[in-house]
Amino acid sequence: MEMAIDTPSPSPSASSAAAGRQTRAAESVRLEHQLLRVPLEALKSTVRTNHRLAEKEIAAVLSSASAAAAAPGGGGGGSGDAAAVDHLTSLVSRLHGLKRKMEEGARAEELQVQRCRARLNRLASASSGDDAEWEELRLKRILVDYMLRMSYYDTAAKLAETSGIQDLVDVDVFLDAKRVIDSLQNKEIAPALAWCAENRSRLKKSKSKLEFFLRLQEFVELVKAKNFMHAIAYARKYLSPWGATHMKELQRVTATLVFRSSTNCAPYKVLFEQNQWDSLVDQFKQEFCKLYGMTLEPLLNIYMQAGLTALKTPFCFDGNCPKEDPLSLPGFRKLAEPLPFSKQHHSKLVCYITKELMDTENPPLVFPNGYVYSTKALDEMAKKNGGKVTCPRTGDVCNYTDLVKAYIS
């Protein structure tokens, strides 16, 4: 006798929920591709740095070993033997240093790999995880991203730590950027130039002008300090290679040797002002975001603007904007100013009382004073008040039978 065993198939609701989670994960990657891109770029940068360091140190060690082998021996315990021992001791010490640096580099690479793995696992869990938990962690990631961009580094790190999402956010990457930003705000060029040198190949690929503008600012500071001969030597060494592509900017800046910092000539006076440093900070932030594949705007702003675009209508900016509308608040209005109005091809009537949509299933009823409310709300009011209904806006009272049904076309 054969027995047929039916395996339970997933319910339609479970299938639709899983499909919804997968769609949500795909949308998250489409808008938040920096979730995967940033640790990958950080890993590539760490690998490149370790490779350059290893090549440099190994070449130095081989050169030192060759020199030790070629050195003539003194023999008989003379000074030549002592020099050879010192040379070998120095070589062993350098090898130990190389080993230590390679181990530190390996640990840094492993940390980046761990973050990449954690984020891939996070996306893989989208199809089976809890919806509320997914959205809560996503919101916390977005808040950490916003805090980091607004320079609230300690608060961002604390939120990431208490939420257990250190591997899903990029606190260390932003702290590296903070060191460069702080130096520029203190009118120091060297850390920014070092960052450009470290990422020269990628900046060149994106046709970045950041290093050029940093060099220009350093030249201007030399002129401002009246160190003219040093400024001329600096221009010959660092600015002349840019002449083929940026001659106009070079001519303008080198003219500061004649138009000093005390000049009243507007085109040159502006080169000595504080906002030149502010411009360098902004440009560095843009290049930093492009390098790591980040959005220029914080993710929180992008999500909020997307929601406000769907809500923004001319009515929101009238004096009668309801308090329930987010655009009744000044902060949201300012954020929505550059956004287009919502494209609504069909009018939508929402009941003032229940906040529910008025349609053919819940048609609108018109008071004698002209105000409109949903049938559902006024039916309940009439049942509680013996057939009487009250307009919540004006206080007018009338019989339910006096209401007129409105039709939506």
mmCIF file of C-alpha atoms in Angstrom:
data_model
loop_
_atom_site.group_PDB
_atom_site.id
_atom_site.type_symbol
_atom_site.label_atom_id
_atom_site.label_comp_id
_atom_site.label_asym_id
_atom_site.label_seq_id
_atom_site.Cartn_x
_atom_site.Cartn_y
_atom_site.Cartn_z
ATOM 1 C CA MET A 1 0.000 0.000 0.000
ATOM 2 C CA GLU A 2 1.478 3.331 -1.037
ATOM 3 C CA MET A 3 0.958 6.458 0.972
ATOM 4 C CA ALA A 4 1.124 9.898 -0.623
ATOM 5 C CA ILE A 5 2.665 12.592 1.530
ATOM 6 C CA ASP A 6 1.778 16.180 0.750
ATOM 7 C CA THR A 7 4.508 18.699 1.517
ATOM 8 C CA PRO A 8 3.048 21.996 2.701
ATOM 9 C CA SER A 9 3.498 24.797 0.212
ATOM 10 C CA PRO A 10 4.091 28.340 1.402
ATOM 11 C CA SER A 11 0.935 30.366 1.788
ATOM 12 C CA PRO A 12 0.288 33.186 -0.674
ATOM 13 C CA SER A 13 0.708 35.731 2.103
ATOM 14 C CA ALA A 14 4.113 34.286 3.074
ATOM 15 C CA SER A 15 5.242 34.264 -0.561
ATOM 16 C CA SER A 16 4.147 37.852 -1.101
ATOM 17 C CA ALA A 17 5.892 38.914 2.127
ATOM 18 C CA ALA A 18 9.149 37.242 1.006
ATOM 19 C CA ALA A 19 8.862 38.869 -2.413
ATOM 20 C CA GLY A 20 8.271 42.212 -0.729
ATOM 21 C CA ARG A 21 11.404 41.797 1.361
ATOM 22 C CA GLN A 22 13.502 40.933 -1.701
ATOM 23 C CA THR A 23 12.146 43.979 -3.529
ATOM 24 C CA ARG A 24 12.943 46.114 -0.506
ATOM 25 C CA ALA A 25 16.515 44.795 -0.399
ATOM 26 C CA ALA A 26 16.944 45.511 -4.113
ATOM 27 C CA GLU A 27 15.640 49.064 -3.643
ATOM 28 C CA SER A 28 17.960 49.537 -0.677
ATOM 29 C CA VAL A 29 21.000 48.570 -2.768
ATOM 30 C CA ARG A 30 19.873 50.772 -5.657
ATOM 31 C CA LEU A 31 19.683 53.881 -3.469
ATOM 32 C CA GLU A 32 22.213 52.919 -0.809
ATOM 33 C CA HIS A 33 24.875 51.273 -2.974
ATOM 34 C CA GLN A 34 27.424 52.850 -0.640
ATOM 35 C CA LEU A 35 26.454 50.126 1.860
ATOM 36 C CA LEU A 36 28.597 47.740 -0.215
ATOM 37 C CA ARG A 37 30.780 50.180 -2.117
ATOM 38 C CA VAL A 38 32.425 51.928 0.848
ATOM 39 C CA PRO A 39 33.956 48.848 2.554
ATOM 40 C CA LEU A 40 35.020 47.516 -0.852
ATOM 41 C CA GLU A 41 36.791 50.772 -1.723
ATOM 42 C CA ALA A 42 38.350 50.866 1.749
ATOM 43 C CA LEU A 43 39.599 47.290 1.275
ATOM 44 C CA LYS A 44 41.112 48.152 -2.129
ATOM 45 C CA SER A 45 42.807 51.215 -0.635
ATOM 46 C CA THR A 46 44.220 49.171 2.263
ATOM 47 C CA VAL A 47 45.523 46.485 -0.117
ATOM 48 C CA ARG A 48 47.205 49.113 -2.314
ATOM 49 C CA THR A 49 48.814 50.801 0.698
ATOM 50 C CA ASN A 50 50.101 47.490 2.074
ATOM 51 C CA HIS A 51 51.434 46.492 -1.356
ATOM 52 C CA ARG A 52 53.331 49.765 -1.777
ATOM 53 C CA LEU A 53 54.744 49.491 1.740
ATOM 54 C CA ALA A 54 55.834 45.889 1.204
ATOM 55 C CA GLU A 55 57.528 46.713 -2.116
ATOM 56 C CA LYS A 56 59.372 49.661 -0.590
ATOM 57 C CA GLU A 57 60.561 47.766 2.495
ATOM 58 C CA ILE A 58 61.534 44.605 0.606
ATOM 59 C CA ALA A 59 63.545 46.647 -1.906
ATOM 60 C CA ALA A 60 65.344 48.389 0.969
ATOM 61 C CA VAL A 61 66.062 45.068 2.702
ATOM 62 C CA LEU A 62 67.423 43.485 -0.495
ATOM 63 C CA SER A 63 69.582 46.513 -1.143
ATOM 64 C CA SER A 64 70.930 46.374 2.430
ATOM 65 C CA ALA A 65 71.601 42.637 2.116
ATOM 66 C CA SER A 66 73.486 43.160 -1.171
ATOM 67 C CA ALA A 67 75.573 45.889 0.416
ATOM 68 C CA ALA A 68 76.398 43.614 3.364
ATOM 69 C CA ALA A 69 77.420 40.770 1.046
ATOM 70 C CA ALA A 70 79.604 43.048 -1.045
ATOM 71 C CA ALA A 71 81.348 44.637 1.942
ATOM 72 C CA PRO A 72 84.956 43.337 2.378
ATOM 73 C CA GLY A 73 85.549 41.312 5.557
ATOM 74 C CA GLY A 74 88.167 42.508 7.959
ATOM 75 C CA GLY A 75 89.104 38.999 9.123
ATOM 76 C CA GLY A 76 90.658 38.067 12.449
ATOM 77 C CA GLY A 77 87.955 39.800 14.445
ATOM 78 C CA GLY A 78 88.913 43.231 13.144
ATOM 79 C CA SER A 79 86.741 46.264 12.527
ATOM 80 C CA GLY A 80 85.457 44.770 9.254
ATOM 81 C CA ASP A 81 83.797 41.874 11.108
ATOM 82 C CA ALA A 82 82.252 44.251 13.629
ATOM 83 C CA ALA A 83 80.854 46.394 10.796
ATOM 84 C CA ALA A 84 79.391 43.291 9.139
ATOM 85 C CA VAL A 85 77.732 42.241 12.427
ATOM 86 C CA ASP A 86 76.264 45.737 12.861
ATOM 87 C CA HIS A 87 75.024 45.640 9.276
ATOM 88 C CA LEU A 88 73.341 42.266 9.784
ATOM 89 C CA THR A 89 71.851 43.374 13.132
ATOM 90 C CA SER A 90 70.352 46.411 11.398
ATOM 91 C CA LEU A 91 69.049 44.164 8.625
ATOM 92 C CA VAL A 92 67.387 41.772 11.122
ATOM 93 C CA SER A 93 65.817 44.726 12.936
ATOM 94 C CA ARG A 94 64.434 46.033 9.647
ATOM 95 C CA LEU A 95 63.010 42.605 8.804
ATOM 96 C CA HIS A 96 61.261 42.487 12.177
ATOM 97 C CA GLY A 97 59.794 45.919 11.455
ATOM 98 C CA LEU A 98 58.612 44.727 8.039
ATOM 99 C CA LYS A 99 56.985 41.678 9.642
ATOM 100 C CA ARG A 100 55.172 43.867 12.174
ATOM 101 C CA LYS A 101 53.893 46.218 9.458
ATOM 102 C CA MET A 102 52.721 43.317 7.292
ATOM 103 C CA GLU A 103 50.818 41.844 10.244
ATOM 104 C CA GLU A 104 49.157 45.200 10.929
ATOM 105 C CA GLY A 105 48.233 45.470 7.251
ATOM 106 C CA ALA A 106 46.787 41.950 7.271
ATOM 107 C CA ARG A 107 44.639 42.816 10.296
ATOM 108 C CA ALA A 108 43.361 45.961 8.571
ATOM 109 C CA GLU A 109 42.480 43.950 5.453
ATOM 110 C CA GLU A 110 40.709 41.295 7.536
ATOM 111 C CA LEU A 111 38.632 44.018 9.214
ATOM 112 C CA GLN A 112 37.499 45.362 5.827
ATOM 113 C CA VAL A 113 36.704 41.841 4.603
ATOM 114 C CA GLN A 114 34.653 41.265 7.759
ATOM 115 C CA ARG A 115 32.624 44.402 7.045
ATOM 116 C CA CYS A 116 31.984 43.381 3.449
ATOM 117 C CA ARG A 117 30.851 39.949 4.653
ATOM 118 C CA ALA A 118 28.567 41.444 7.331
ATOM 119 C CA ARG A 119 26.847 43.693 4.794
ATOM 120 C CA LEU A 120 26.360 40.891 2.292
ATOM 121 C CA ASN A 121 24.855 38.763 5.065
ATOM 122 C CA ARG A 122 22.597 41.671 5.985
ATOM 123 C CA LEU A 123 21.229 41.868 2.454
ATOM 124 C CA ALA A 124 20.876 38.080 2.276
ATOM 125 C CA SER A 125 18.710 38.151 5.413
ATOM 126 C CA ALA A 126 16.216 40.494 3.763
ATOM 127 C CA SER A 127 14.180 37.611 2.323
ATOM 128 C CA SER A 128 13.775 35.800 5.640
ATOM 129 C CA GLY A 129 14.187 38.382 8.397
ATOM 130 C CA ASP A 130 11.651 40.307 10.422
ATOM 131 C CA ASP A 131 10.245 43.387 8.665
ATOM 132 C CA ALA A 132 10.220 45.587 11.765
ATOM 133 C CA GLU A 133 13.789 44.635 12.705
ATOM 134 C CA TRP A 134 15.022 45.293 9.148
ATOM 135 C CA GLU A 135 13.431 48.745 9.013
ATOM 136 C CA GLU A 136 14.672 49.665 12.495
ATOM 137 C CA LEU A 137 18.292 48.831 11.650
ATOM 138 C CA ARG A 138 17.982 50.588 8.307
ATOM 139 C CA LEU A 139 16.743 53.731 10.060
ATOM 140 C CA LYS A 140 19.643 53.580 12.517
ATOM 141 C CA ARG A 141 22.135 53.231 9.645
ATOM 142 C CA ILE A 142 20.613 56.274 7.953
ATOM 143 C CA LEU A 143 20.774 58.273 11.194
ATOM 144 C CA VAL A 144 24.433 57.333 11.736
ATOM 145 C CA ASP A 145 25.202 58.391 8.146
ATOM 146 C CA TYR A 146 23.516 61.756 8.755
ATOM 147 C CA MET A 147 25.355 62.354 12.035
ATOM 148 C CA LEU A 148 28.716 61.552 10.453
ATOM 149 C CA ARG A 149 28.101 63.988 7.616
ATOM 150 C CA MET A 150 27.016 66.678 10.094
ATOM 151 C CA SER A 151 30.231 66.100 12.132
ATOM 152 C CA TYR A 152 28.507 64.512 15.160
ATOM 153 C CA TYR A 153 31.149 61.783 15.233
ATOM 154 C CA ASP A 154 30.927 60.788 18.909
ATOM 155 C CA THR A 155 27.122 60.547 18.832
ATOM 156 C CA ALA A 156 27.244 58.502 15.621
ATOM 157 C CA ALA A 157 29.815 56.107 17.081
ATOM 158 C CA LYS A 158 27.754 55.716 20.274
ATOM 159 C CA LEU A 159 24.556 54.953 18.333
ATOM 160 C CA ALA A 160 26.395 52.406 16.177
ATOM 161 C CA GLU A 161 27.886 50.749 19.260
ATOM 162 C CA THR A 162 24.650 50.542 21.266
ATOM 163 C CA SER A 163 22.780 49.216 18.206
ATOM 164 C CA GLY A 164 25.466 46.656 17.348
ATOM 165 C CA ILE A 165 25.826 47.903 13.765
ATOM 166 C CA GLN A 166 29.517 48.868 13.724
ATOM 167 C CA ASP A 167 30.115 46.639 10.684
ATOM 168 C CA LEU A 168 27.173 48.214 8.811
ATOM 169 C CA VAL A 169 28.300 51.845 9.107
ATOM 170 C CA ASP A 170 31.466 53.722 8.086
ATOM 171 C CA VAL A 171 32.590 55.618 11.181
ATOM 172 C CA ASP A 172 36.321 54.994 10.607
ATOM 173 C CA VAL A 173 36.149 56.168 6.979
ATOM 174 C CA PHE A 174 34.531 59.444 8.035
ATOM 175 C CA LEU A 175 37.087 59.862 10.840
ATOM 176 C CA ASP A 176 39.857 59.666 8.218
ATOM 177 C CA ALA A 177 38.084 62.413 6.284
ATOM 178 C CA LYS A 178 37.648 64.427 9.498
ATOM 179 C CA ARG A 179 41.425 64.668 9.936
ATOM 180 C CA VAL A 180 41.760 66.258 6.488
ATOM 181 C CA ILE A 181 38.761 68.562 7.038
ATOM 182 C CA ASP A 182 40.094 69.730 10.407
ATOM 183 C CA SER A 183 43.500 70.474 8.892
ATOM 184 C CA LEU A 184 41.956 72.543 6.084
ATOM 185 C CA GLN A 185 39.844 74.465 8.591
ATOM 186 C CA ASN A 186 43.103 75.182 10.429
ATOM 187 C CA LYS A 187 44.669 76.342 7.131
ATOM 188 C CA GLU A 188 47.002 73.354 6.831
ATOM 189 C CA ILE A 189 47.470 71.884 3.356
ATOM 190 C CA ALA A 190 49.838 68.942 4.021
ATOM 191 C CA PRO A 191 47.280 66.304 5.194
ATOM 192 C CA ALA A 192 45.021 67.037 2.210
ATOM 193 C CA LEU A 193 47.965 66.740 -0.197
ATOM 194 C CA ALA A 194 48.959 63.443 1.454
ATOM 195 C CA TRP A 195 45.387 62.179 0.936
ATOM 196 C CA CYS A 196 45.577 63.193 -2.742
ATOM 197 C CA ALA A 197 48.914 61.388 -3.148
ATOM 198 C CA GLU A 198 47.475 58.258 -1.545
ATOM 199 C CA ASN A 199 44.520 58.262 -3.946
ATOM 200 C CA ARG A 200 46.210 59.855 -6.972
ATOM 201 C CA SER A 201 45.321 57.156 -9.511
ATOM 202 C CA ARG A 202 41.613 57.202 -8.666
ATOM 203 C CA LEU A 203 41.462 60.992 -8.496
ATOM 204 C CA LYS A 204 43.169 61.221 -11.877
ATOM 205 C CA LYS A 205 40.650 58.778 -13.326
ATOM 206 C CA SER A 206 37.777 60.977 -12.128
ATOM 207 C CA LYS A 207 39.551 64.116 -13.467
ATOM 208 C CA SER A 208 39.667 65.698 -10.016
ATOM 209 C CA LYS A 209 41.080 69.224 -9.630
ATOM 210 C CA LEU A 210 41.416 69.057 -5.848
ATOM 211 C CA GLU A 211 45.214 68.728 -5.768
ATOM 212 C CA PHE A 212 45.582 71.632 -8.210
ATOM 213 C CA PHE A 213 43.438 73.928 -6.056
ATOM 214 C CA LEU A 214 45.328 72.867 -2.941
ATOM 215 C CA ARG A 215 48.600 73.806 -4.657
ATOM 216 C CA LEU A 216 47.135 77.165 -5.684
ATOM 217 C CA GLN A 217 46.079 77.898 -2.115
ATOM 218 C CA GLU A 218 49.521 77.006 -0.790
ATOM 219 C CA PHE A 219 51.053 79.420 -3.310
ATOM 220 C CA VAL A 220 48.643 82.181 -2.236
ATOM 221 C CA GLU A 221 49.578 81.625 1.420
ATOM 222 C CA LEU A 222 53.265 82.065 0.547
ATOM 223 C CA VAL A 223 52.447 85.333 -1.217
ATOM 224 C CA LYS A 224 50.311 86.413 1.730
ATOM 225 C CA ALA A 225 53.297 85.785 4.045
ATOM 226 C CA LYS A 226 55.441 87.922 1.664
ATOM 227 C CA ASN A 227 57.740 84.985 0.982
ATOM 228 C CA PHE A 228 57.928 85.842 -2.724
ATOM 229 C CA MET A 229 61.090 83.985 -3.735
ATOM 230 C CA HIS A 230 59.831 80.791 -2.103
ATOM 231 C CA ALA A 231 56.458 81.318 -3.843
ATOM 232 C CA ILE A 232 58.154 81.614 -7.253
ATOM 233 C CA ALA A 233 60.208 78.451 -6.636
ATOM 234 C CA TYR A 234 57.043 76.665 -5.466
ATOM 235 C CA ALA A 235 55.175 77.700 -8.634
ATOM 236 C CA ARG A 236 57.986 76.400 -10.857
ATOM 237 C CA LYS A 237 58.060 73.052 -9.067
ATOM 238 C CA TYR A 238 54.393 72.310 -8.366
ATOM 239 C CA LEU A 239 52.228 74.593 -10.525
ATOM 240 C CA SER A 240 54.018 74.554 -13.874
ATOM 241 C CA PRO A 241 53.019 70.898 -14.620
ATOM 242 C CA TRP A 242 49.368 72.059 -14.618
ATOM 243 C CA GLY A 243 49.996 74.833 -17.145
ATOM 244 C CA ALA A 244 48.841 72.848 -20.179
ATOM 245 C CA THR A 245 45.346 72.350 -18.788
ATOM 246 C CA HIS A 246 44.821 75.207 -16.296
ATOM 247 C CA MET A 247 46.709 78.171 -17.725
ATOM 248 C CA LYS A 248 43.935 80.716 -17.048
ATOM 249 C CA GLU A 249 43.761 79.877 -13.325
ATOM 250 C CA LEU A 250 47.571 79.880 -13.078
ATOM 251 C CA GLN A 251 47.845 83.319 -14.654
ATOM 252 C CA ARG A 252 45.274 84.718 -12.272
ATOM 253 C CA VAL A 253 46.930 83.281 -9.165
ATOM 254 C CA THR A 254 50.507 84.173 -10.105
ATOM 255 C CA ALA A 255 49.318 87.756 -10.584
ATOM 256 C CA THR A 256 49.010 87.918 -6.793
ATOM 257 C CA LEU A 257 52.784 88.508 -6.779
ATOM 258 C CA VAL A 258 51.850 91.984 -8.005
ATOM 259 C CA PHE A 259 48.364 92.361 -6.472
ATOM 260 C CA ARG A 260 49.218 91.669 -2.830
ATOM 261 C CA SER A 261 46.822 90.676 -0.029
ATOM 262 C CA SER A 262 46.093 94.358 0.664
ATOM 263 C CA THR A 263 44.746 94.941 -2.861
ATOM 264 C CA ASN A 264 41.258 96.331 -3.459
ATOM 265 C CA CYS A 265 41.070 94.755 -6.930
ATOM 266 C CA ALA A 266 38.122 92.379 -6.570
ATOM 267 C CA PRO A 267 39.316 89.492 -8.834
ATOM 268 C CA TYR A 268 42.504 89.149 -6.747
ATOM 269 C CA LYS A 269 41.264 90.264 -3.350
ATOM 270 C CA VAL A 270 38.920 87.269 -3.195
ATOM 271 C CA LEU A 271 41.900 84.881 -3.476
ATOM 272 C CA PHE A 272 43.102 85.963 -0.020
ATOM 273 C CA GLU A 273 39.751 85.615 1.747
ATOM 274 C CA GLN A 274 38.667 82.950 4.234
ATOM 275 C CA ASN A 275 35.967 81.526 1.936
ATOM 276 C CA GLN A 276 38.731 80.056 -0.256
ATOM 277 C CA TRP A 277 39.452 77.618 2.572
ATOM 278 C CA ASP A 278 35.733 76.909 2.990
ATOM 279 C CA SER A 279 35.585 76.146 -0.729
ATOM 280 C CA LEU A 280 38.477 73.685 -0.381
ATOM 281 C CA VAL A 281 36.642 71.910 2.462
ATOM 282 C CA ASP A 282 33.497 71.598 0.319
ATOM 283 C CA GLN A 283 35.498 70.350 -2.655
ATOM 284 C CA PHE A 284 37.292 67.773 -0.524
ATOM 285 C CA LYS A 285 33.944 66.489 0.794
ATOM 286 C CA GLN A 286 32.678 66.098 -2.774
ATOM 287 C CA GLU A 287 35.792 64.233 -3.903
ATOM 288 C CA PHE A 288 35.684 62.061 -0.796
ATOM 289 C CA CYS A 289 32.062 61.066 -1.474
ATOM 290 C CA LYS A 290 32.780 60.381 -5.165
ATOM 291 C CA LEU A 291 35.811 58.278 -4.283
ATOM 292 C CA TYR A 292 33.790 55.979 -2.023
ATOM 293 C CA GLY A 293 30.639 55.972 -4.143
ATOM 294 C CA MET A 294 28.609 57.885 -1.546
ATOM 295 C CA THR A 295 25.686 60.169 -2.270
ATOM 296 C CA LEU A 296 26.577 63.855 -1.962
ATOM 297 C CA GLU A 297 23.415 64.439 0.100
ATOM 298 C CA PRO A 298 22.864 62.553 3.384
ATOM 299 C CA LEU A 299 20.598 59.520 2.923
ATOM 300 C CA LEU A 300 18.179 60.974 5.479
ATOM 301 C CA ASN A 301 17.672 64.065 3.316
ATOM 302 C CA ILE A 302 17.128 61.938 0.212
ATOM 303 C CA TYR A 303 14.468 59.772 1.846
ATOM 304 C CA MET A 304 12.705 62.735 3.415
ATOM 305 C CA GLN A 305 12.721 64.694 0.166
ATOM 306 C CA ALA A 306 11.283 61.691 -1.656
ATOM 307 C CA GLY A 307 8.424 61.556 0.842
ATOM 308 C CA LEU A 308 7.873 65.325 0.813
ATOM 309 C CA THR A 309 7.734 65.341 -2.996
ATOM 310 C CA ALA A 310 4.770 62.965 -2.814
ATOM 311 C CA LEU A 311 3.029 65.239 -0.266
ATOM 312 C CA LYS A 312 3.884 68.680 -1.631
ATOM 313 C CA THR A 313 0.952 70.516 -3.224
ATOM 314 C CA PRO A 314 0.156 74.242 -3.572
ATOM 315 C CA PHE A 315 -2.418 73.822 -0.794
ATOM 316 C CA CYS A 316 0.394 72.990 1.670
ATOM 317 C CA PHE A 317 1.712 76.551 1.423
ATOM 318 C CA ASP A 318 -1.655 78.197 2.073
ATOM 319 C CA GLY A 319 -2.569 79.489 5.493
ATOM 320 C CA ASN A 320 -5.090 76.652 5.935
ATOM 321 C CA CYS A 321 -2.542 73.812 5.806
ATOM 322 C CA PRO A 322 -3.720 71.230 8.399
ATOM 323 C CA LYS A 323 -1.501 70.504 11.383
ATOM 324 C CA GLU A 324 -1.395 66.810 10.446
ATOM 325 C CA ASP A 325 0.490 67.674 7.248
ATOM 326 C CA PRO A 326 4.303 67.473 7.743
ATOM 327 C CA LEU A 327 4.650 70.512 5.482
ATOM 328 C CA SER A 328 2.907 72.633 8.107
ATOM 329 C CA LEU A 329 6.234 72.595 9.999
ATOM 330 C CA PRO A 330 8.884 75.208 9.016
ATOM 331 C CA GLY A 331 11.743 72.667 8.937
ATOM 332 C CA PHE A 332 9.974 70.415 6.446
ATOM 333 C CA ARG A 333 8.892 73.411 4.347
ATOM 334 C CA LYS A 334 12.492 74.563 4.022
ATOM 335 C CA LEU A 335 13.585 71.060 2.980
ATOM 336 C CA ALA A 336 10.759 70.920 0.404
ATOM 337 C CA GLU A 337 11.405 74.357 -1.147
ATOM 338 C CA PRO A 338 13.537 73.149 -4.105
ATOM 339 C CA LEU A 339 11.313 70.114 -4.730
ATOM 340 C CA PRO A 340 8.636 69.899 -7.440
ATOM 341 C CA PHE A 341 4.950 69.651 -6.591
ATOM 342 C CA SER A 342 3.383 66.212 -6.440
ATOM 343 C CA LYS A 343 1.948 65.093 -9.779
ATOM 344 C CA GLN A 344 -1.595 64.023 -8.987
ATOM 345 C CA HIS A 345 -3.606 63.305 -12.106
ATOM 346 C CA HIS A 346 -6.761 62.586 -10.081
ATOM 347 C CA SER A 347 -8.076 64.574 -7.144
ATOM 348 C CA LYS A 348 -8.146 62.797 -3.797
ATOM 349 C CA LEU A 349 -10.577 63.815 -1.071
ATOM 350 C CA VAL A 350 -9.608 62.951 2.491
ATOM 351 C CA CYS A 351 -12.124 63.225 5.313
ATOM 352 C CA TYR A 352 -11.225 65.895 7.872
ATOM 353 C CA ILE A 353 -12.673 63.744 10.697
ATOM 354 C CA THR A 354 -11.471 60.186 9.978
ATOM 355 C CA LYS A 355 -8.506 61.036 7.717
ATOM 356 C CA GLU A 356 -9.765 58.292 5.386
ATOM 357 C CA LEU A 357 -10.130 58.529 1.608
ATOM 358 C CA MET A 358 -13.557 59.526 0.287
ATOM 359 C CA ASP A 359 -14.528 57.498 -2.770
ATOM 360 C CA THR A 360 -17.484 55.553 -4.169
ATOM 361 C CA GLU A 361 -17.411 53.195 -1.161
ATOM 362 C CA ASN A 362 -17.277 56.087 1.292
ATOM 363 C CA PRO A 363 -18.829 59.018 -0.617
ATOM 364 C CA PRO A 364 -18.591 62.642 0.542
ATOM 365 C CA LEU A 365 -21.579 64.428 2.074
ATOM 366 C CA VAL A 366 -21.966 68.215 1.912
ATOM 367 C CA PHE A 367 -23.186 70.344 4.848
ATOM 368 C CA PRO A 368 -25.476 73.305 4.141
ATOM 369 C CA ASN A 369 -22.482 75.561 4.907
ATOM 370 C CA GLY A 370 -20.472 73.912 2.100
ATOM 371 C CA TYR A 371 -18.027 71.800 4.143
ATOM 372 C CA VAL A 372 -17.574 68.181 3.051
ATOM 373 C CA TYR A 373 -17.052 65.068 5.198
ATOM 374 C CA SER A 374 -17.223 61.322 4.627
ATOM 375 C CA THR A 375 -20.422 59.288 4.902
ATOM 376 C CA LYS A 376 -18.792 56.943 7.382
ATOM 377 C CA ALA A 377 -17.914 59.731 9.820
ATOM 378 C CA LEU A 378 -21.287 61.464 9.601
ATOM 379 C CA ASP A 379 -23.251 58.200 9.892
ATOM 380 C CA GLU A 380 -21.500 57.441 13.203
ATOM 381 C CA MET A 381 -22.076 61.004 14.419
ATOM 382 C CA ALA A 382 -25.789 60.864 13.543
ATOM 383 C CA LYS A 383 -26.276 57.534 15.353
ATOM 384 C CA LYS A 384 -24.728 58.966 18.540
ATOM 385 C CA ASN A 385 -26.678 62.252 18.431
ATOM 386 C CA GLY A 386 -30.179 61.203 17.435
ATOM 387 C CA GLY A 387 -29.907 62.066 13.774
ATOM 388 C CA LYS A 388 -28.097 65.382 14.356
ATOM 389 C CA VAL A 389 -24.672 66.141 12.874
ATOM 390 C CA THR A 390 -22.260 68.948 13.762
ATOM 391 C CA CYS A 391 -19.706 70.554 11.463
ATOM 392 C CA PRO A 392 -16.392 70.244 13.387
ATOM 393 C CA ARG A 393 -14.985 73.361 11.739
ATOM 394 C CA THR A 394 -17.817 75.859 12.277
ATOM 395 C CA GLY A 395 -20.003 74.183 14.925
ATOM 396 C CA ASP A 396 -23.123 74.366 12.706
ATOM 397 C CA VAL A 397 -25.717 71.711 13.590
ATOM 398 C CA CYS A 398 -28.218 70.205 11.157
ATOM 399 C CA ASN A 399 -30.223 67.052 10.531
ATOM 400 C CA TYR A 400 -28.534 64.163 8.817
ATOM 401 C CA THR A 401 -31.283 64.290 6.176
ATOM 402 C CA ASP A 402 -30.207 67.834 5.245
ATOM 403 C CA LEU A 403 -26.859 66.607 3.956
ATOM 404 C CA VAL A 404 -26.358 66.356 0.191
ATOM 405 C CA LYS A 405 -24.344 63.590 -1.434
ATOM 406 C CA ALA A 406 -21.463 64.778 -3.653
ATOM 407 C CA TYR A 407 -20.229 62.832 -6.654
ATOM 408 C CA ILE A 408 -16.580 62.460 -7.645
ATOM 409 C CA SER A 409 -15.928 62.621 -11.364
#
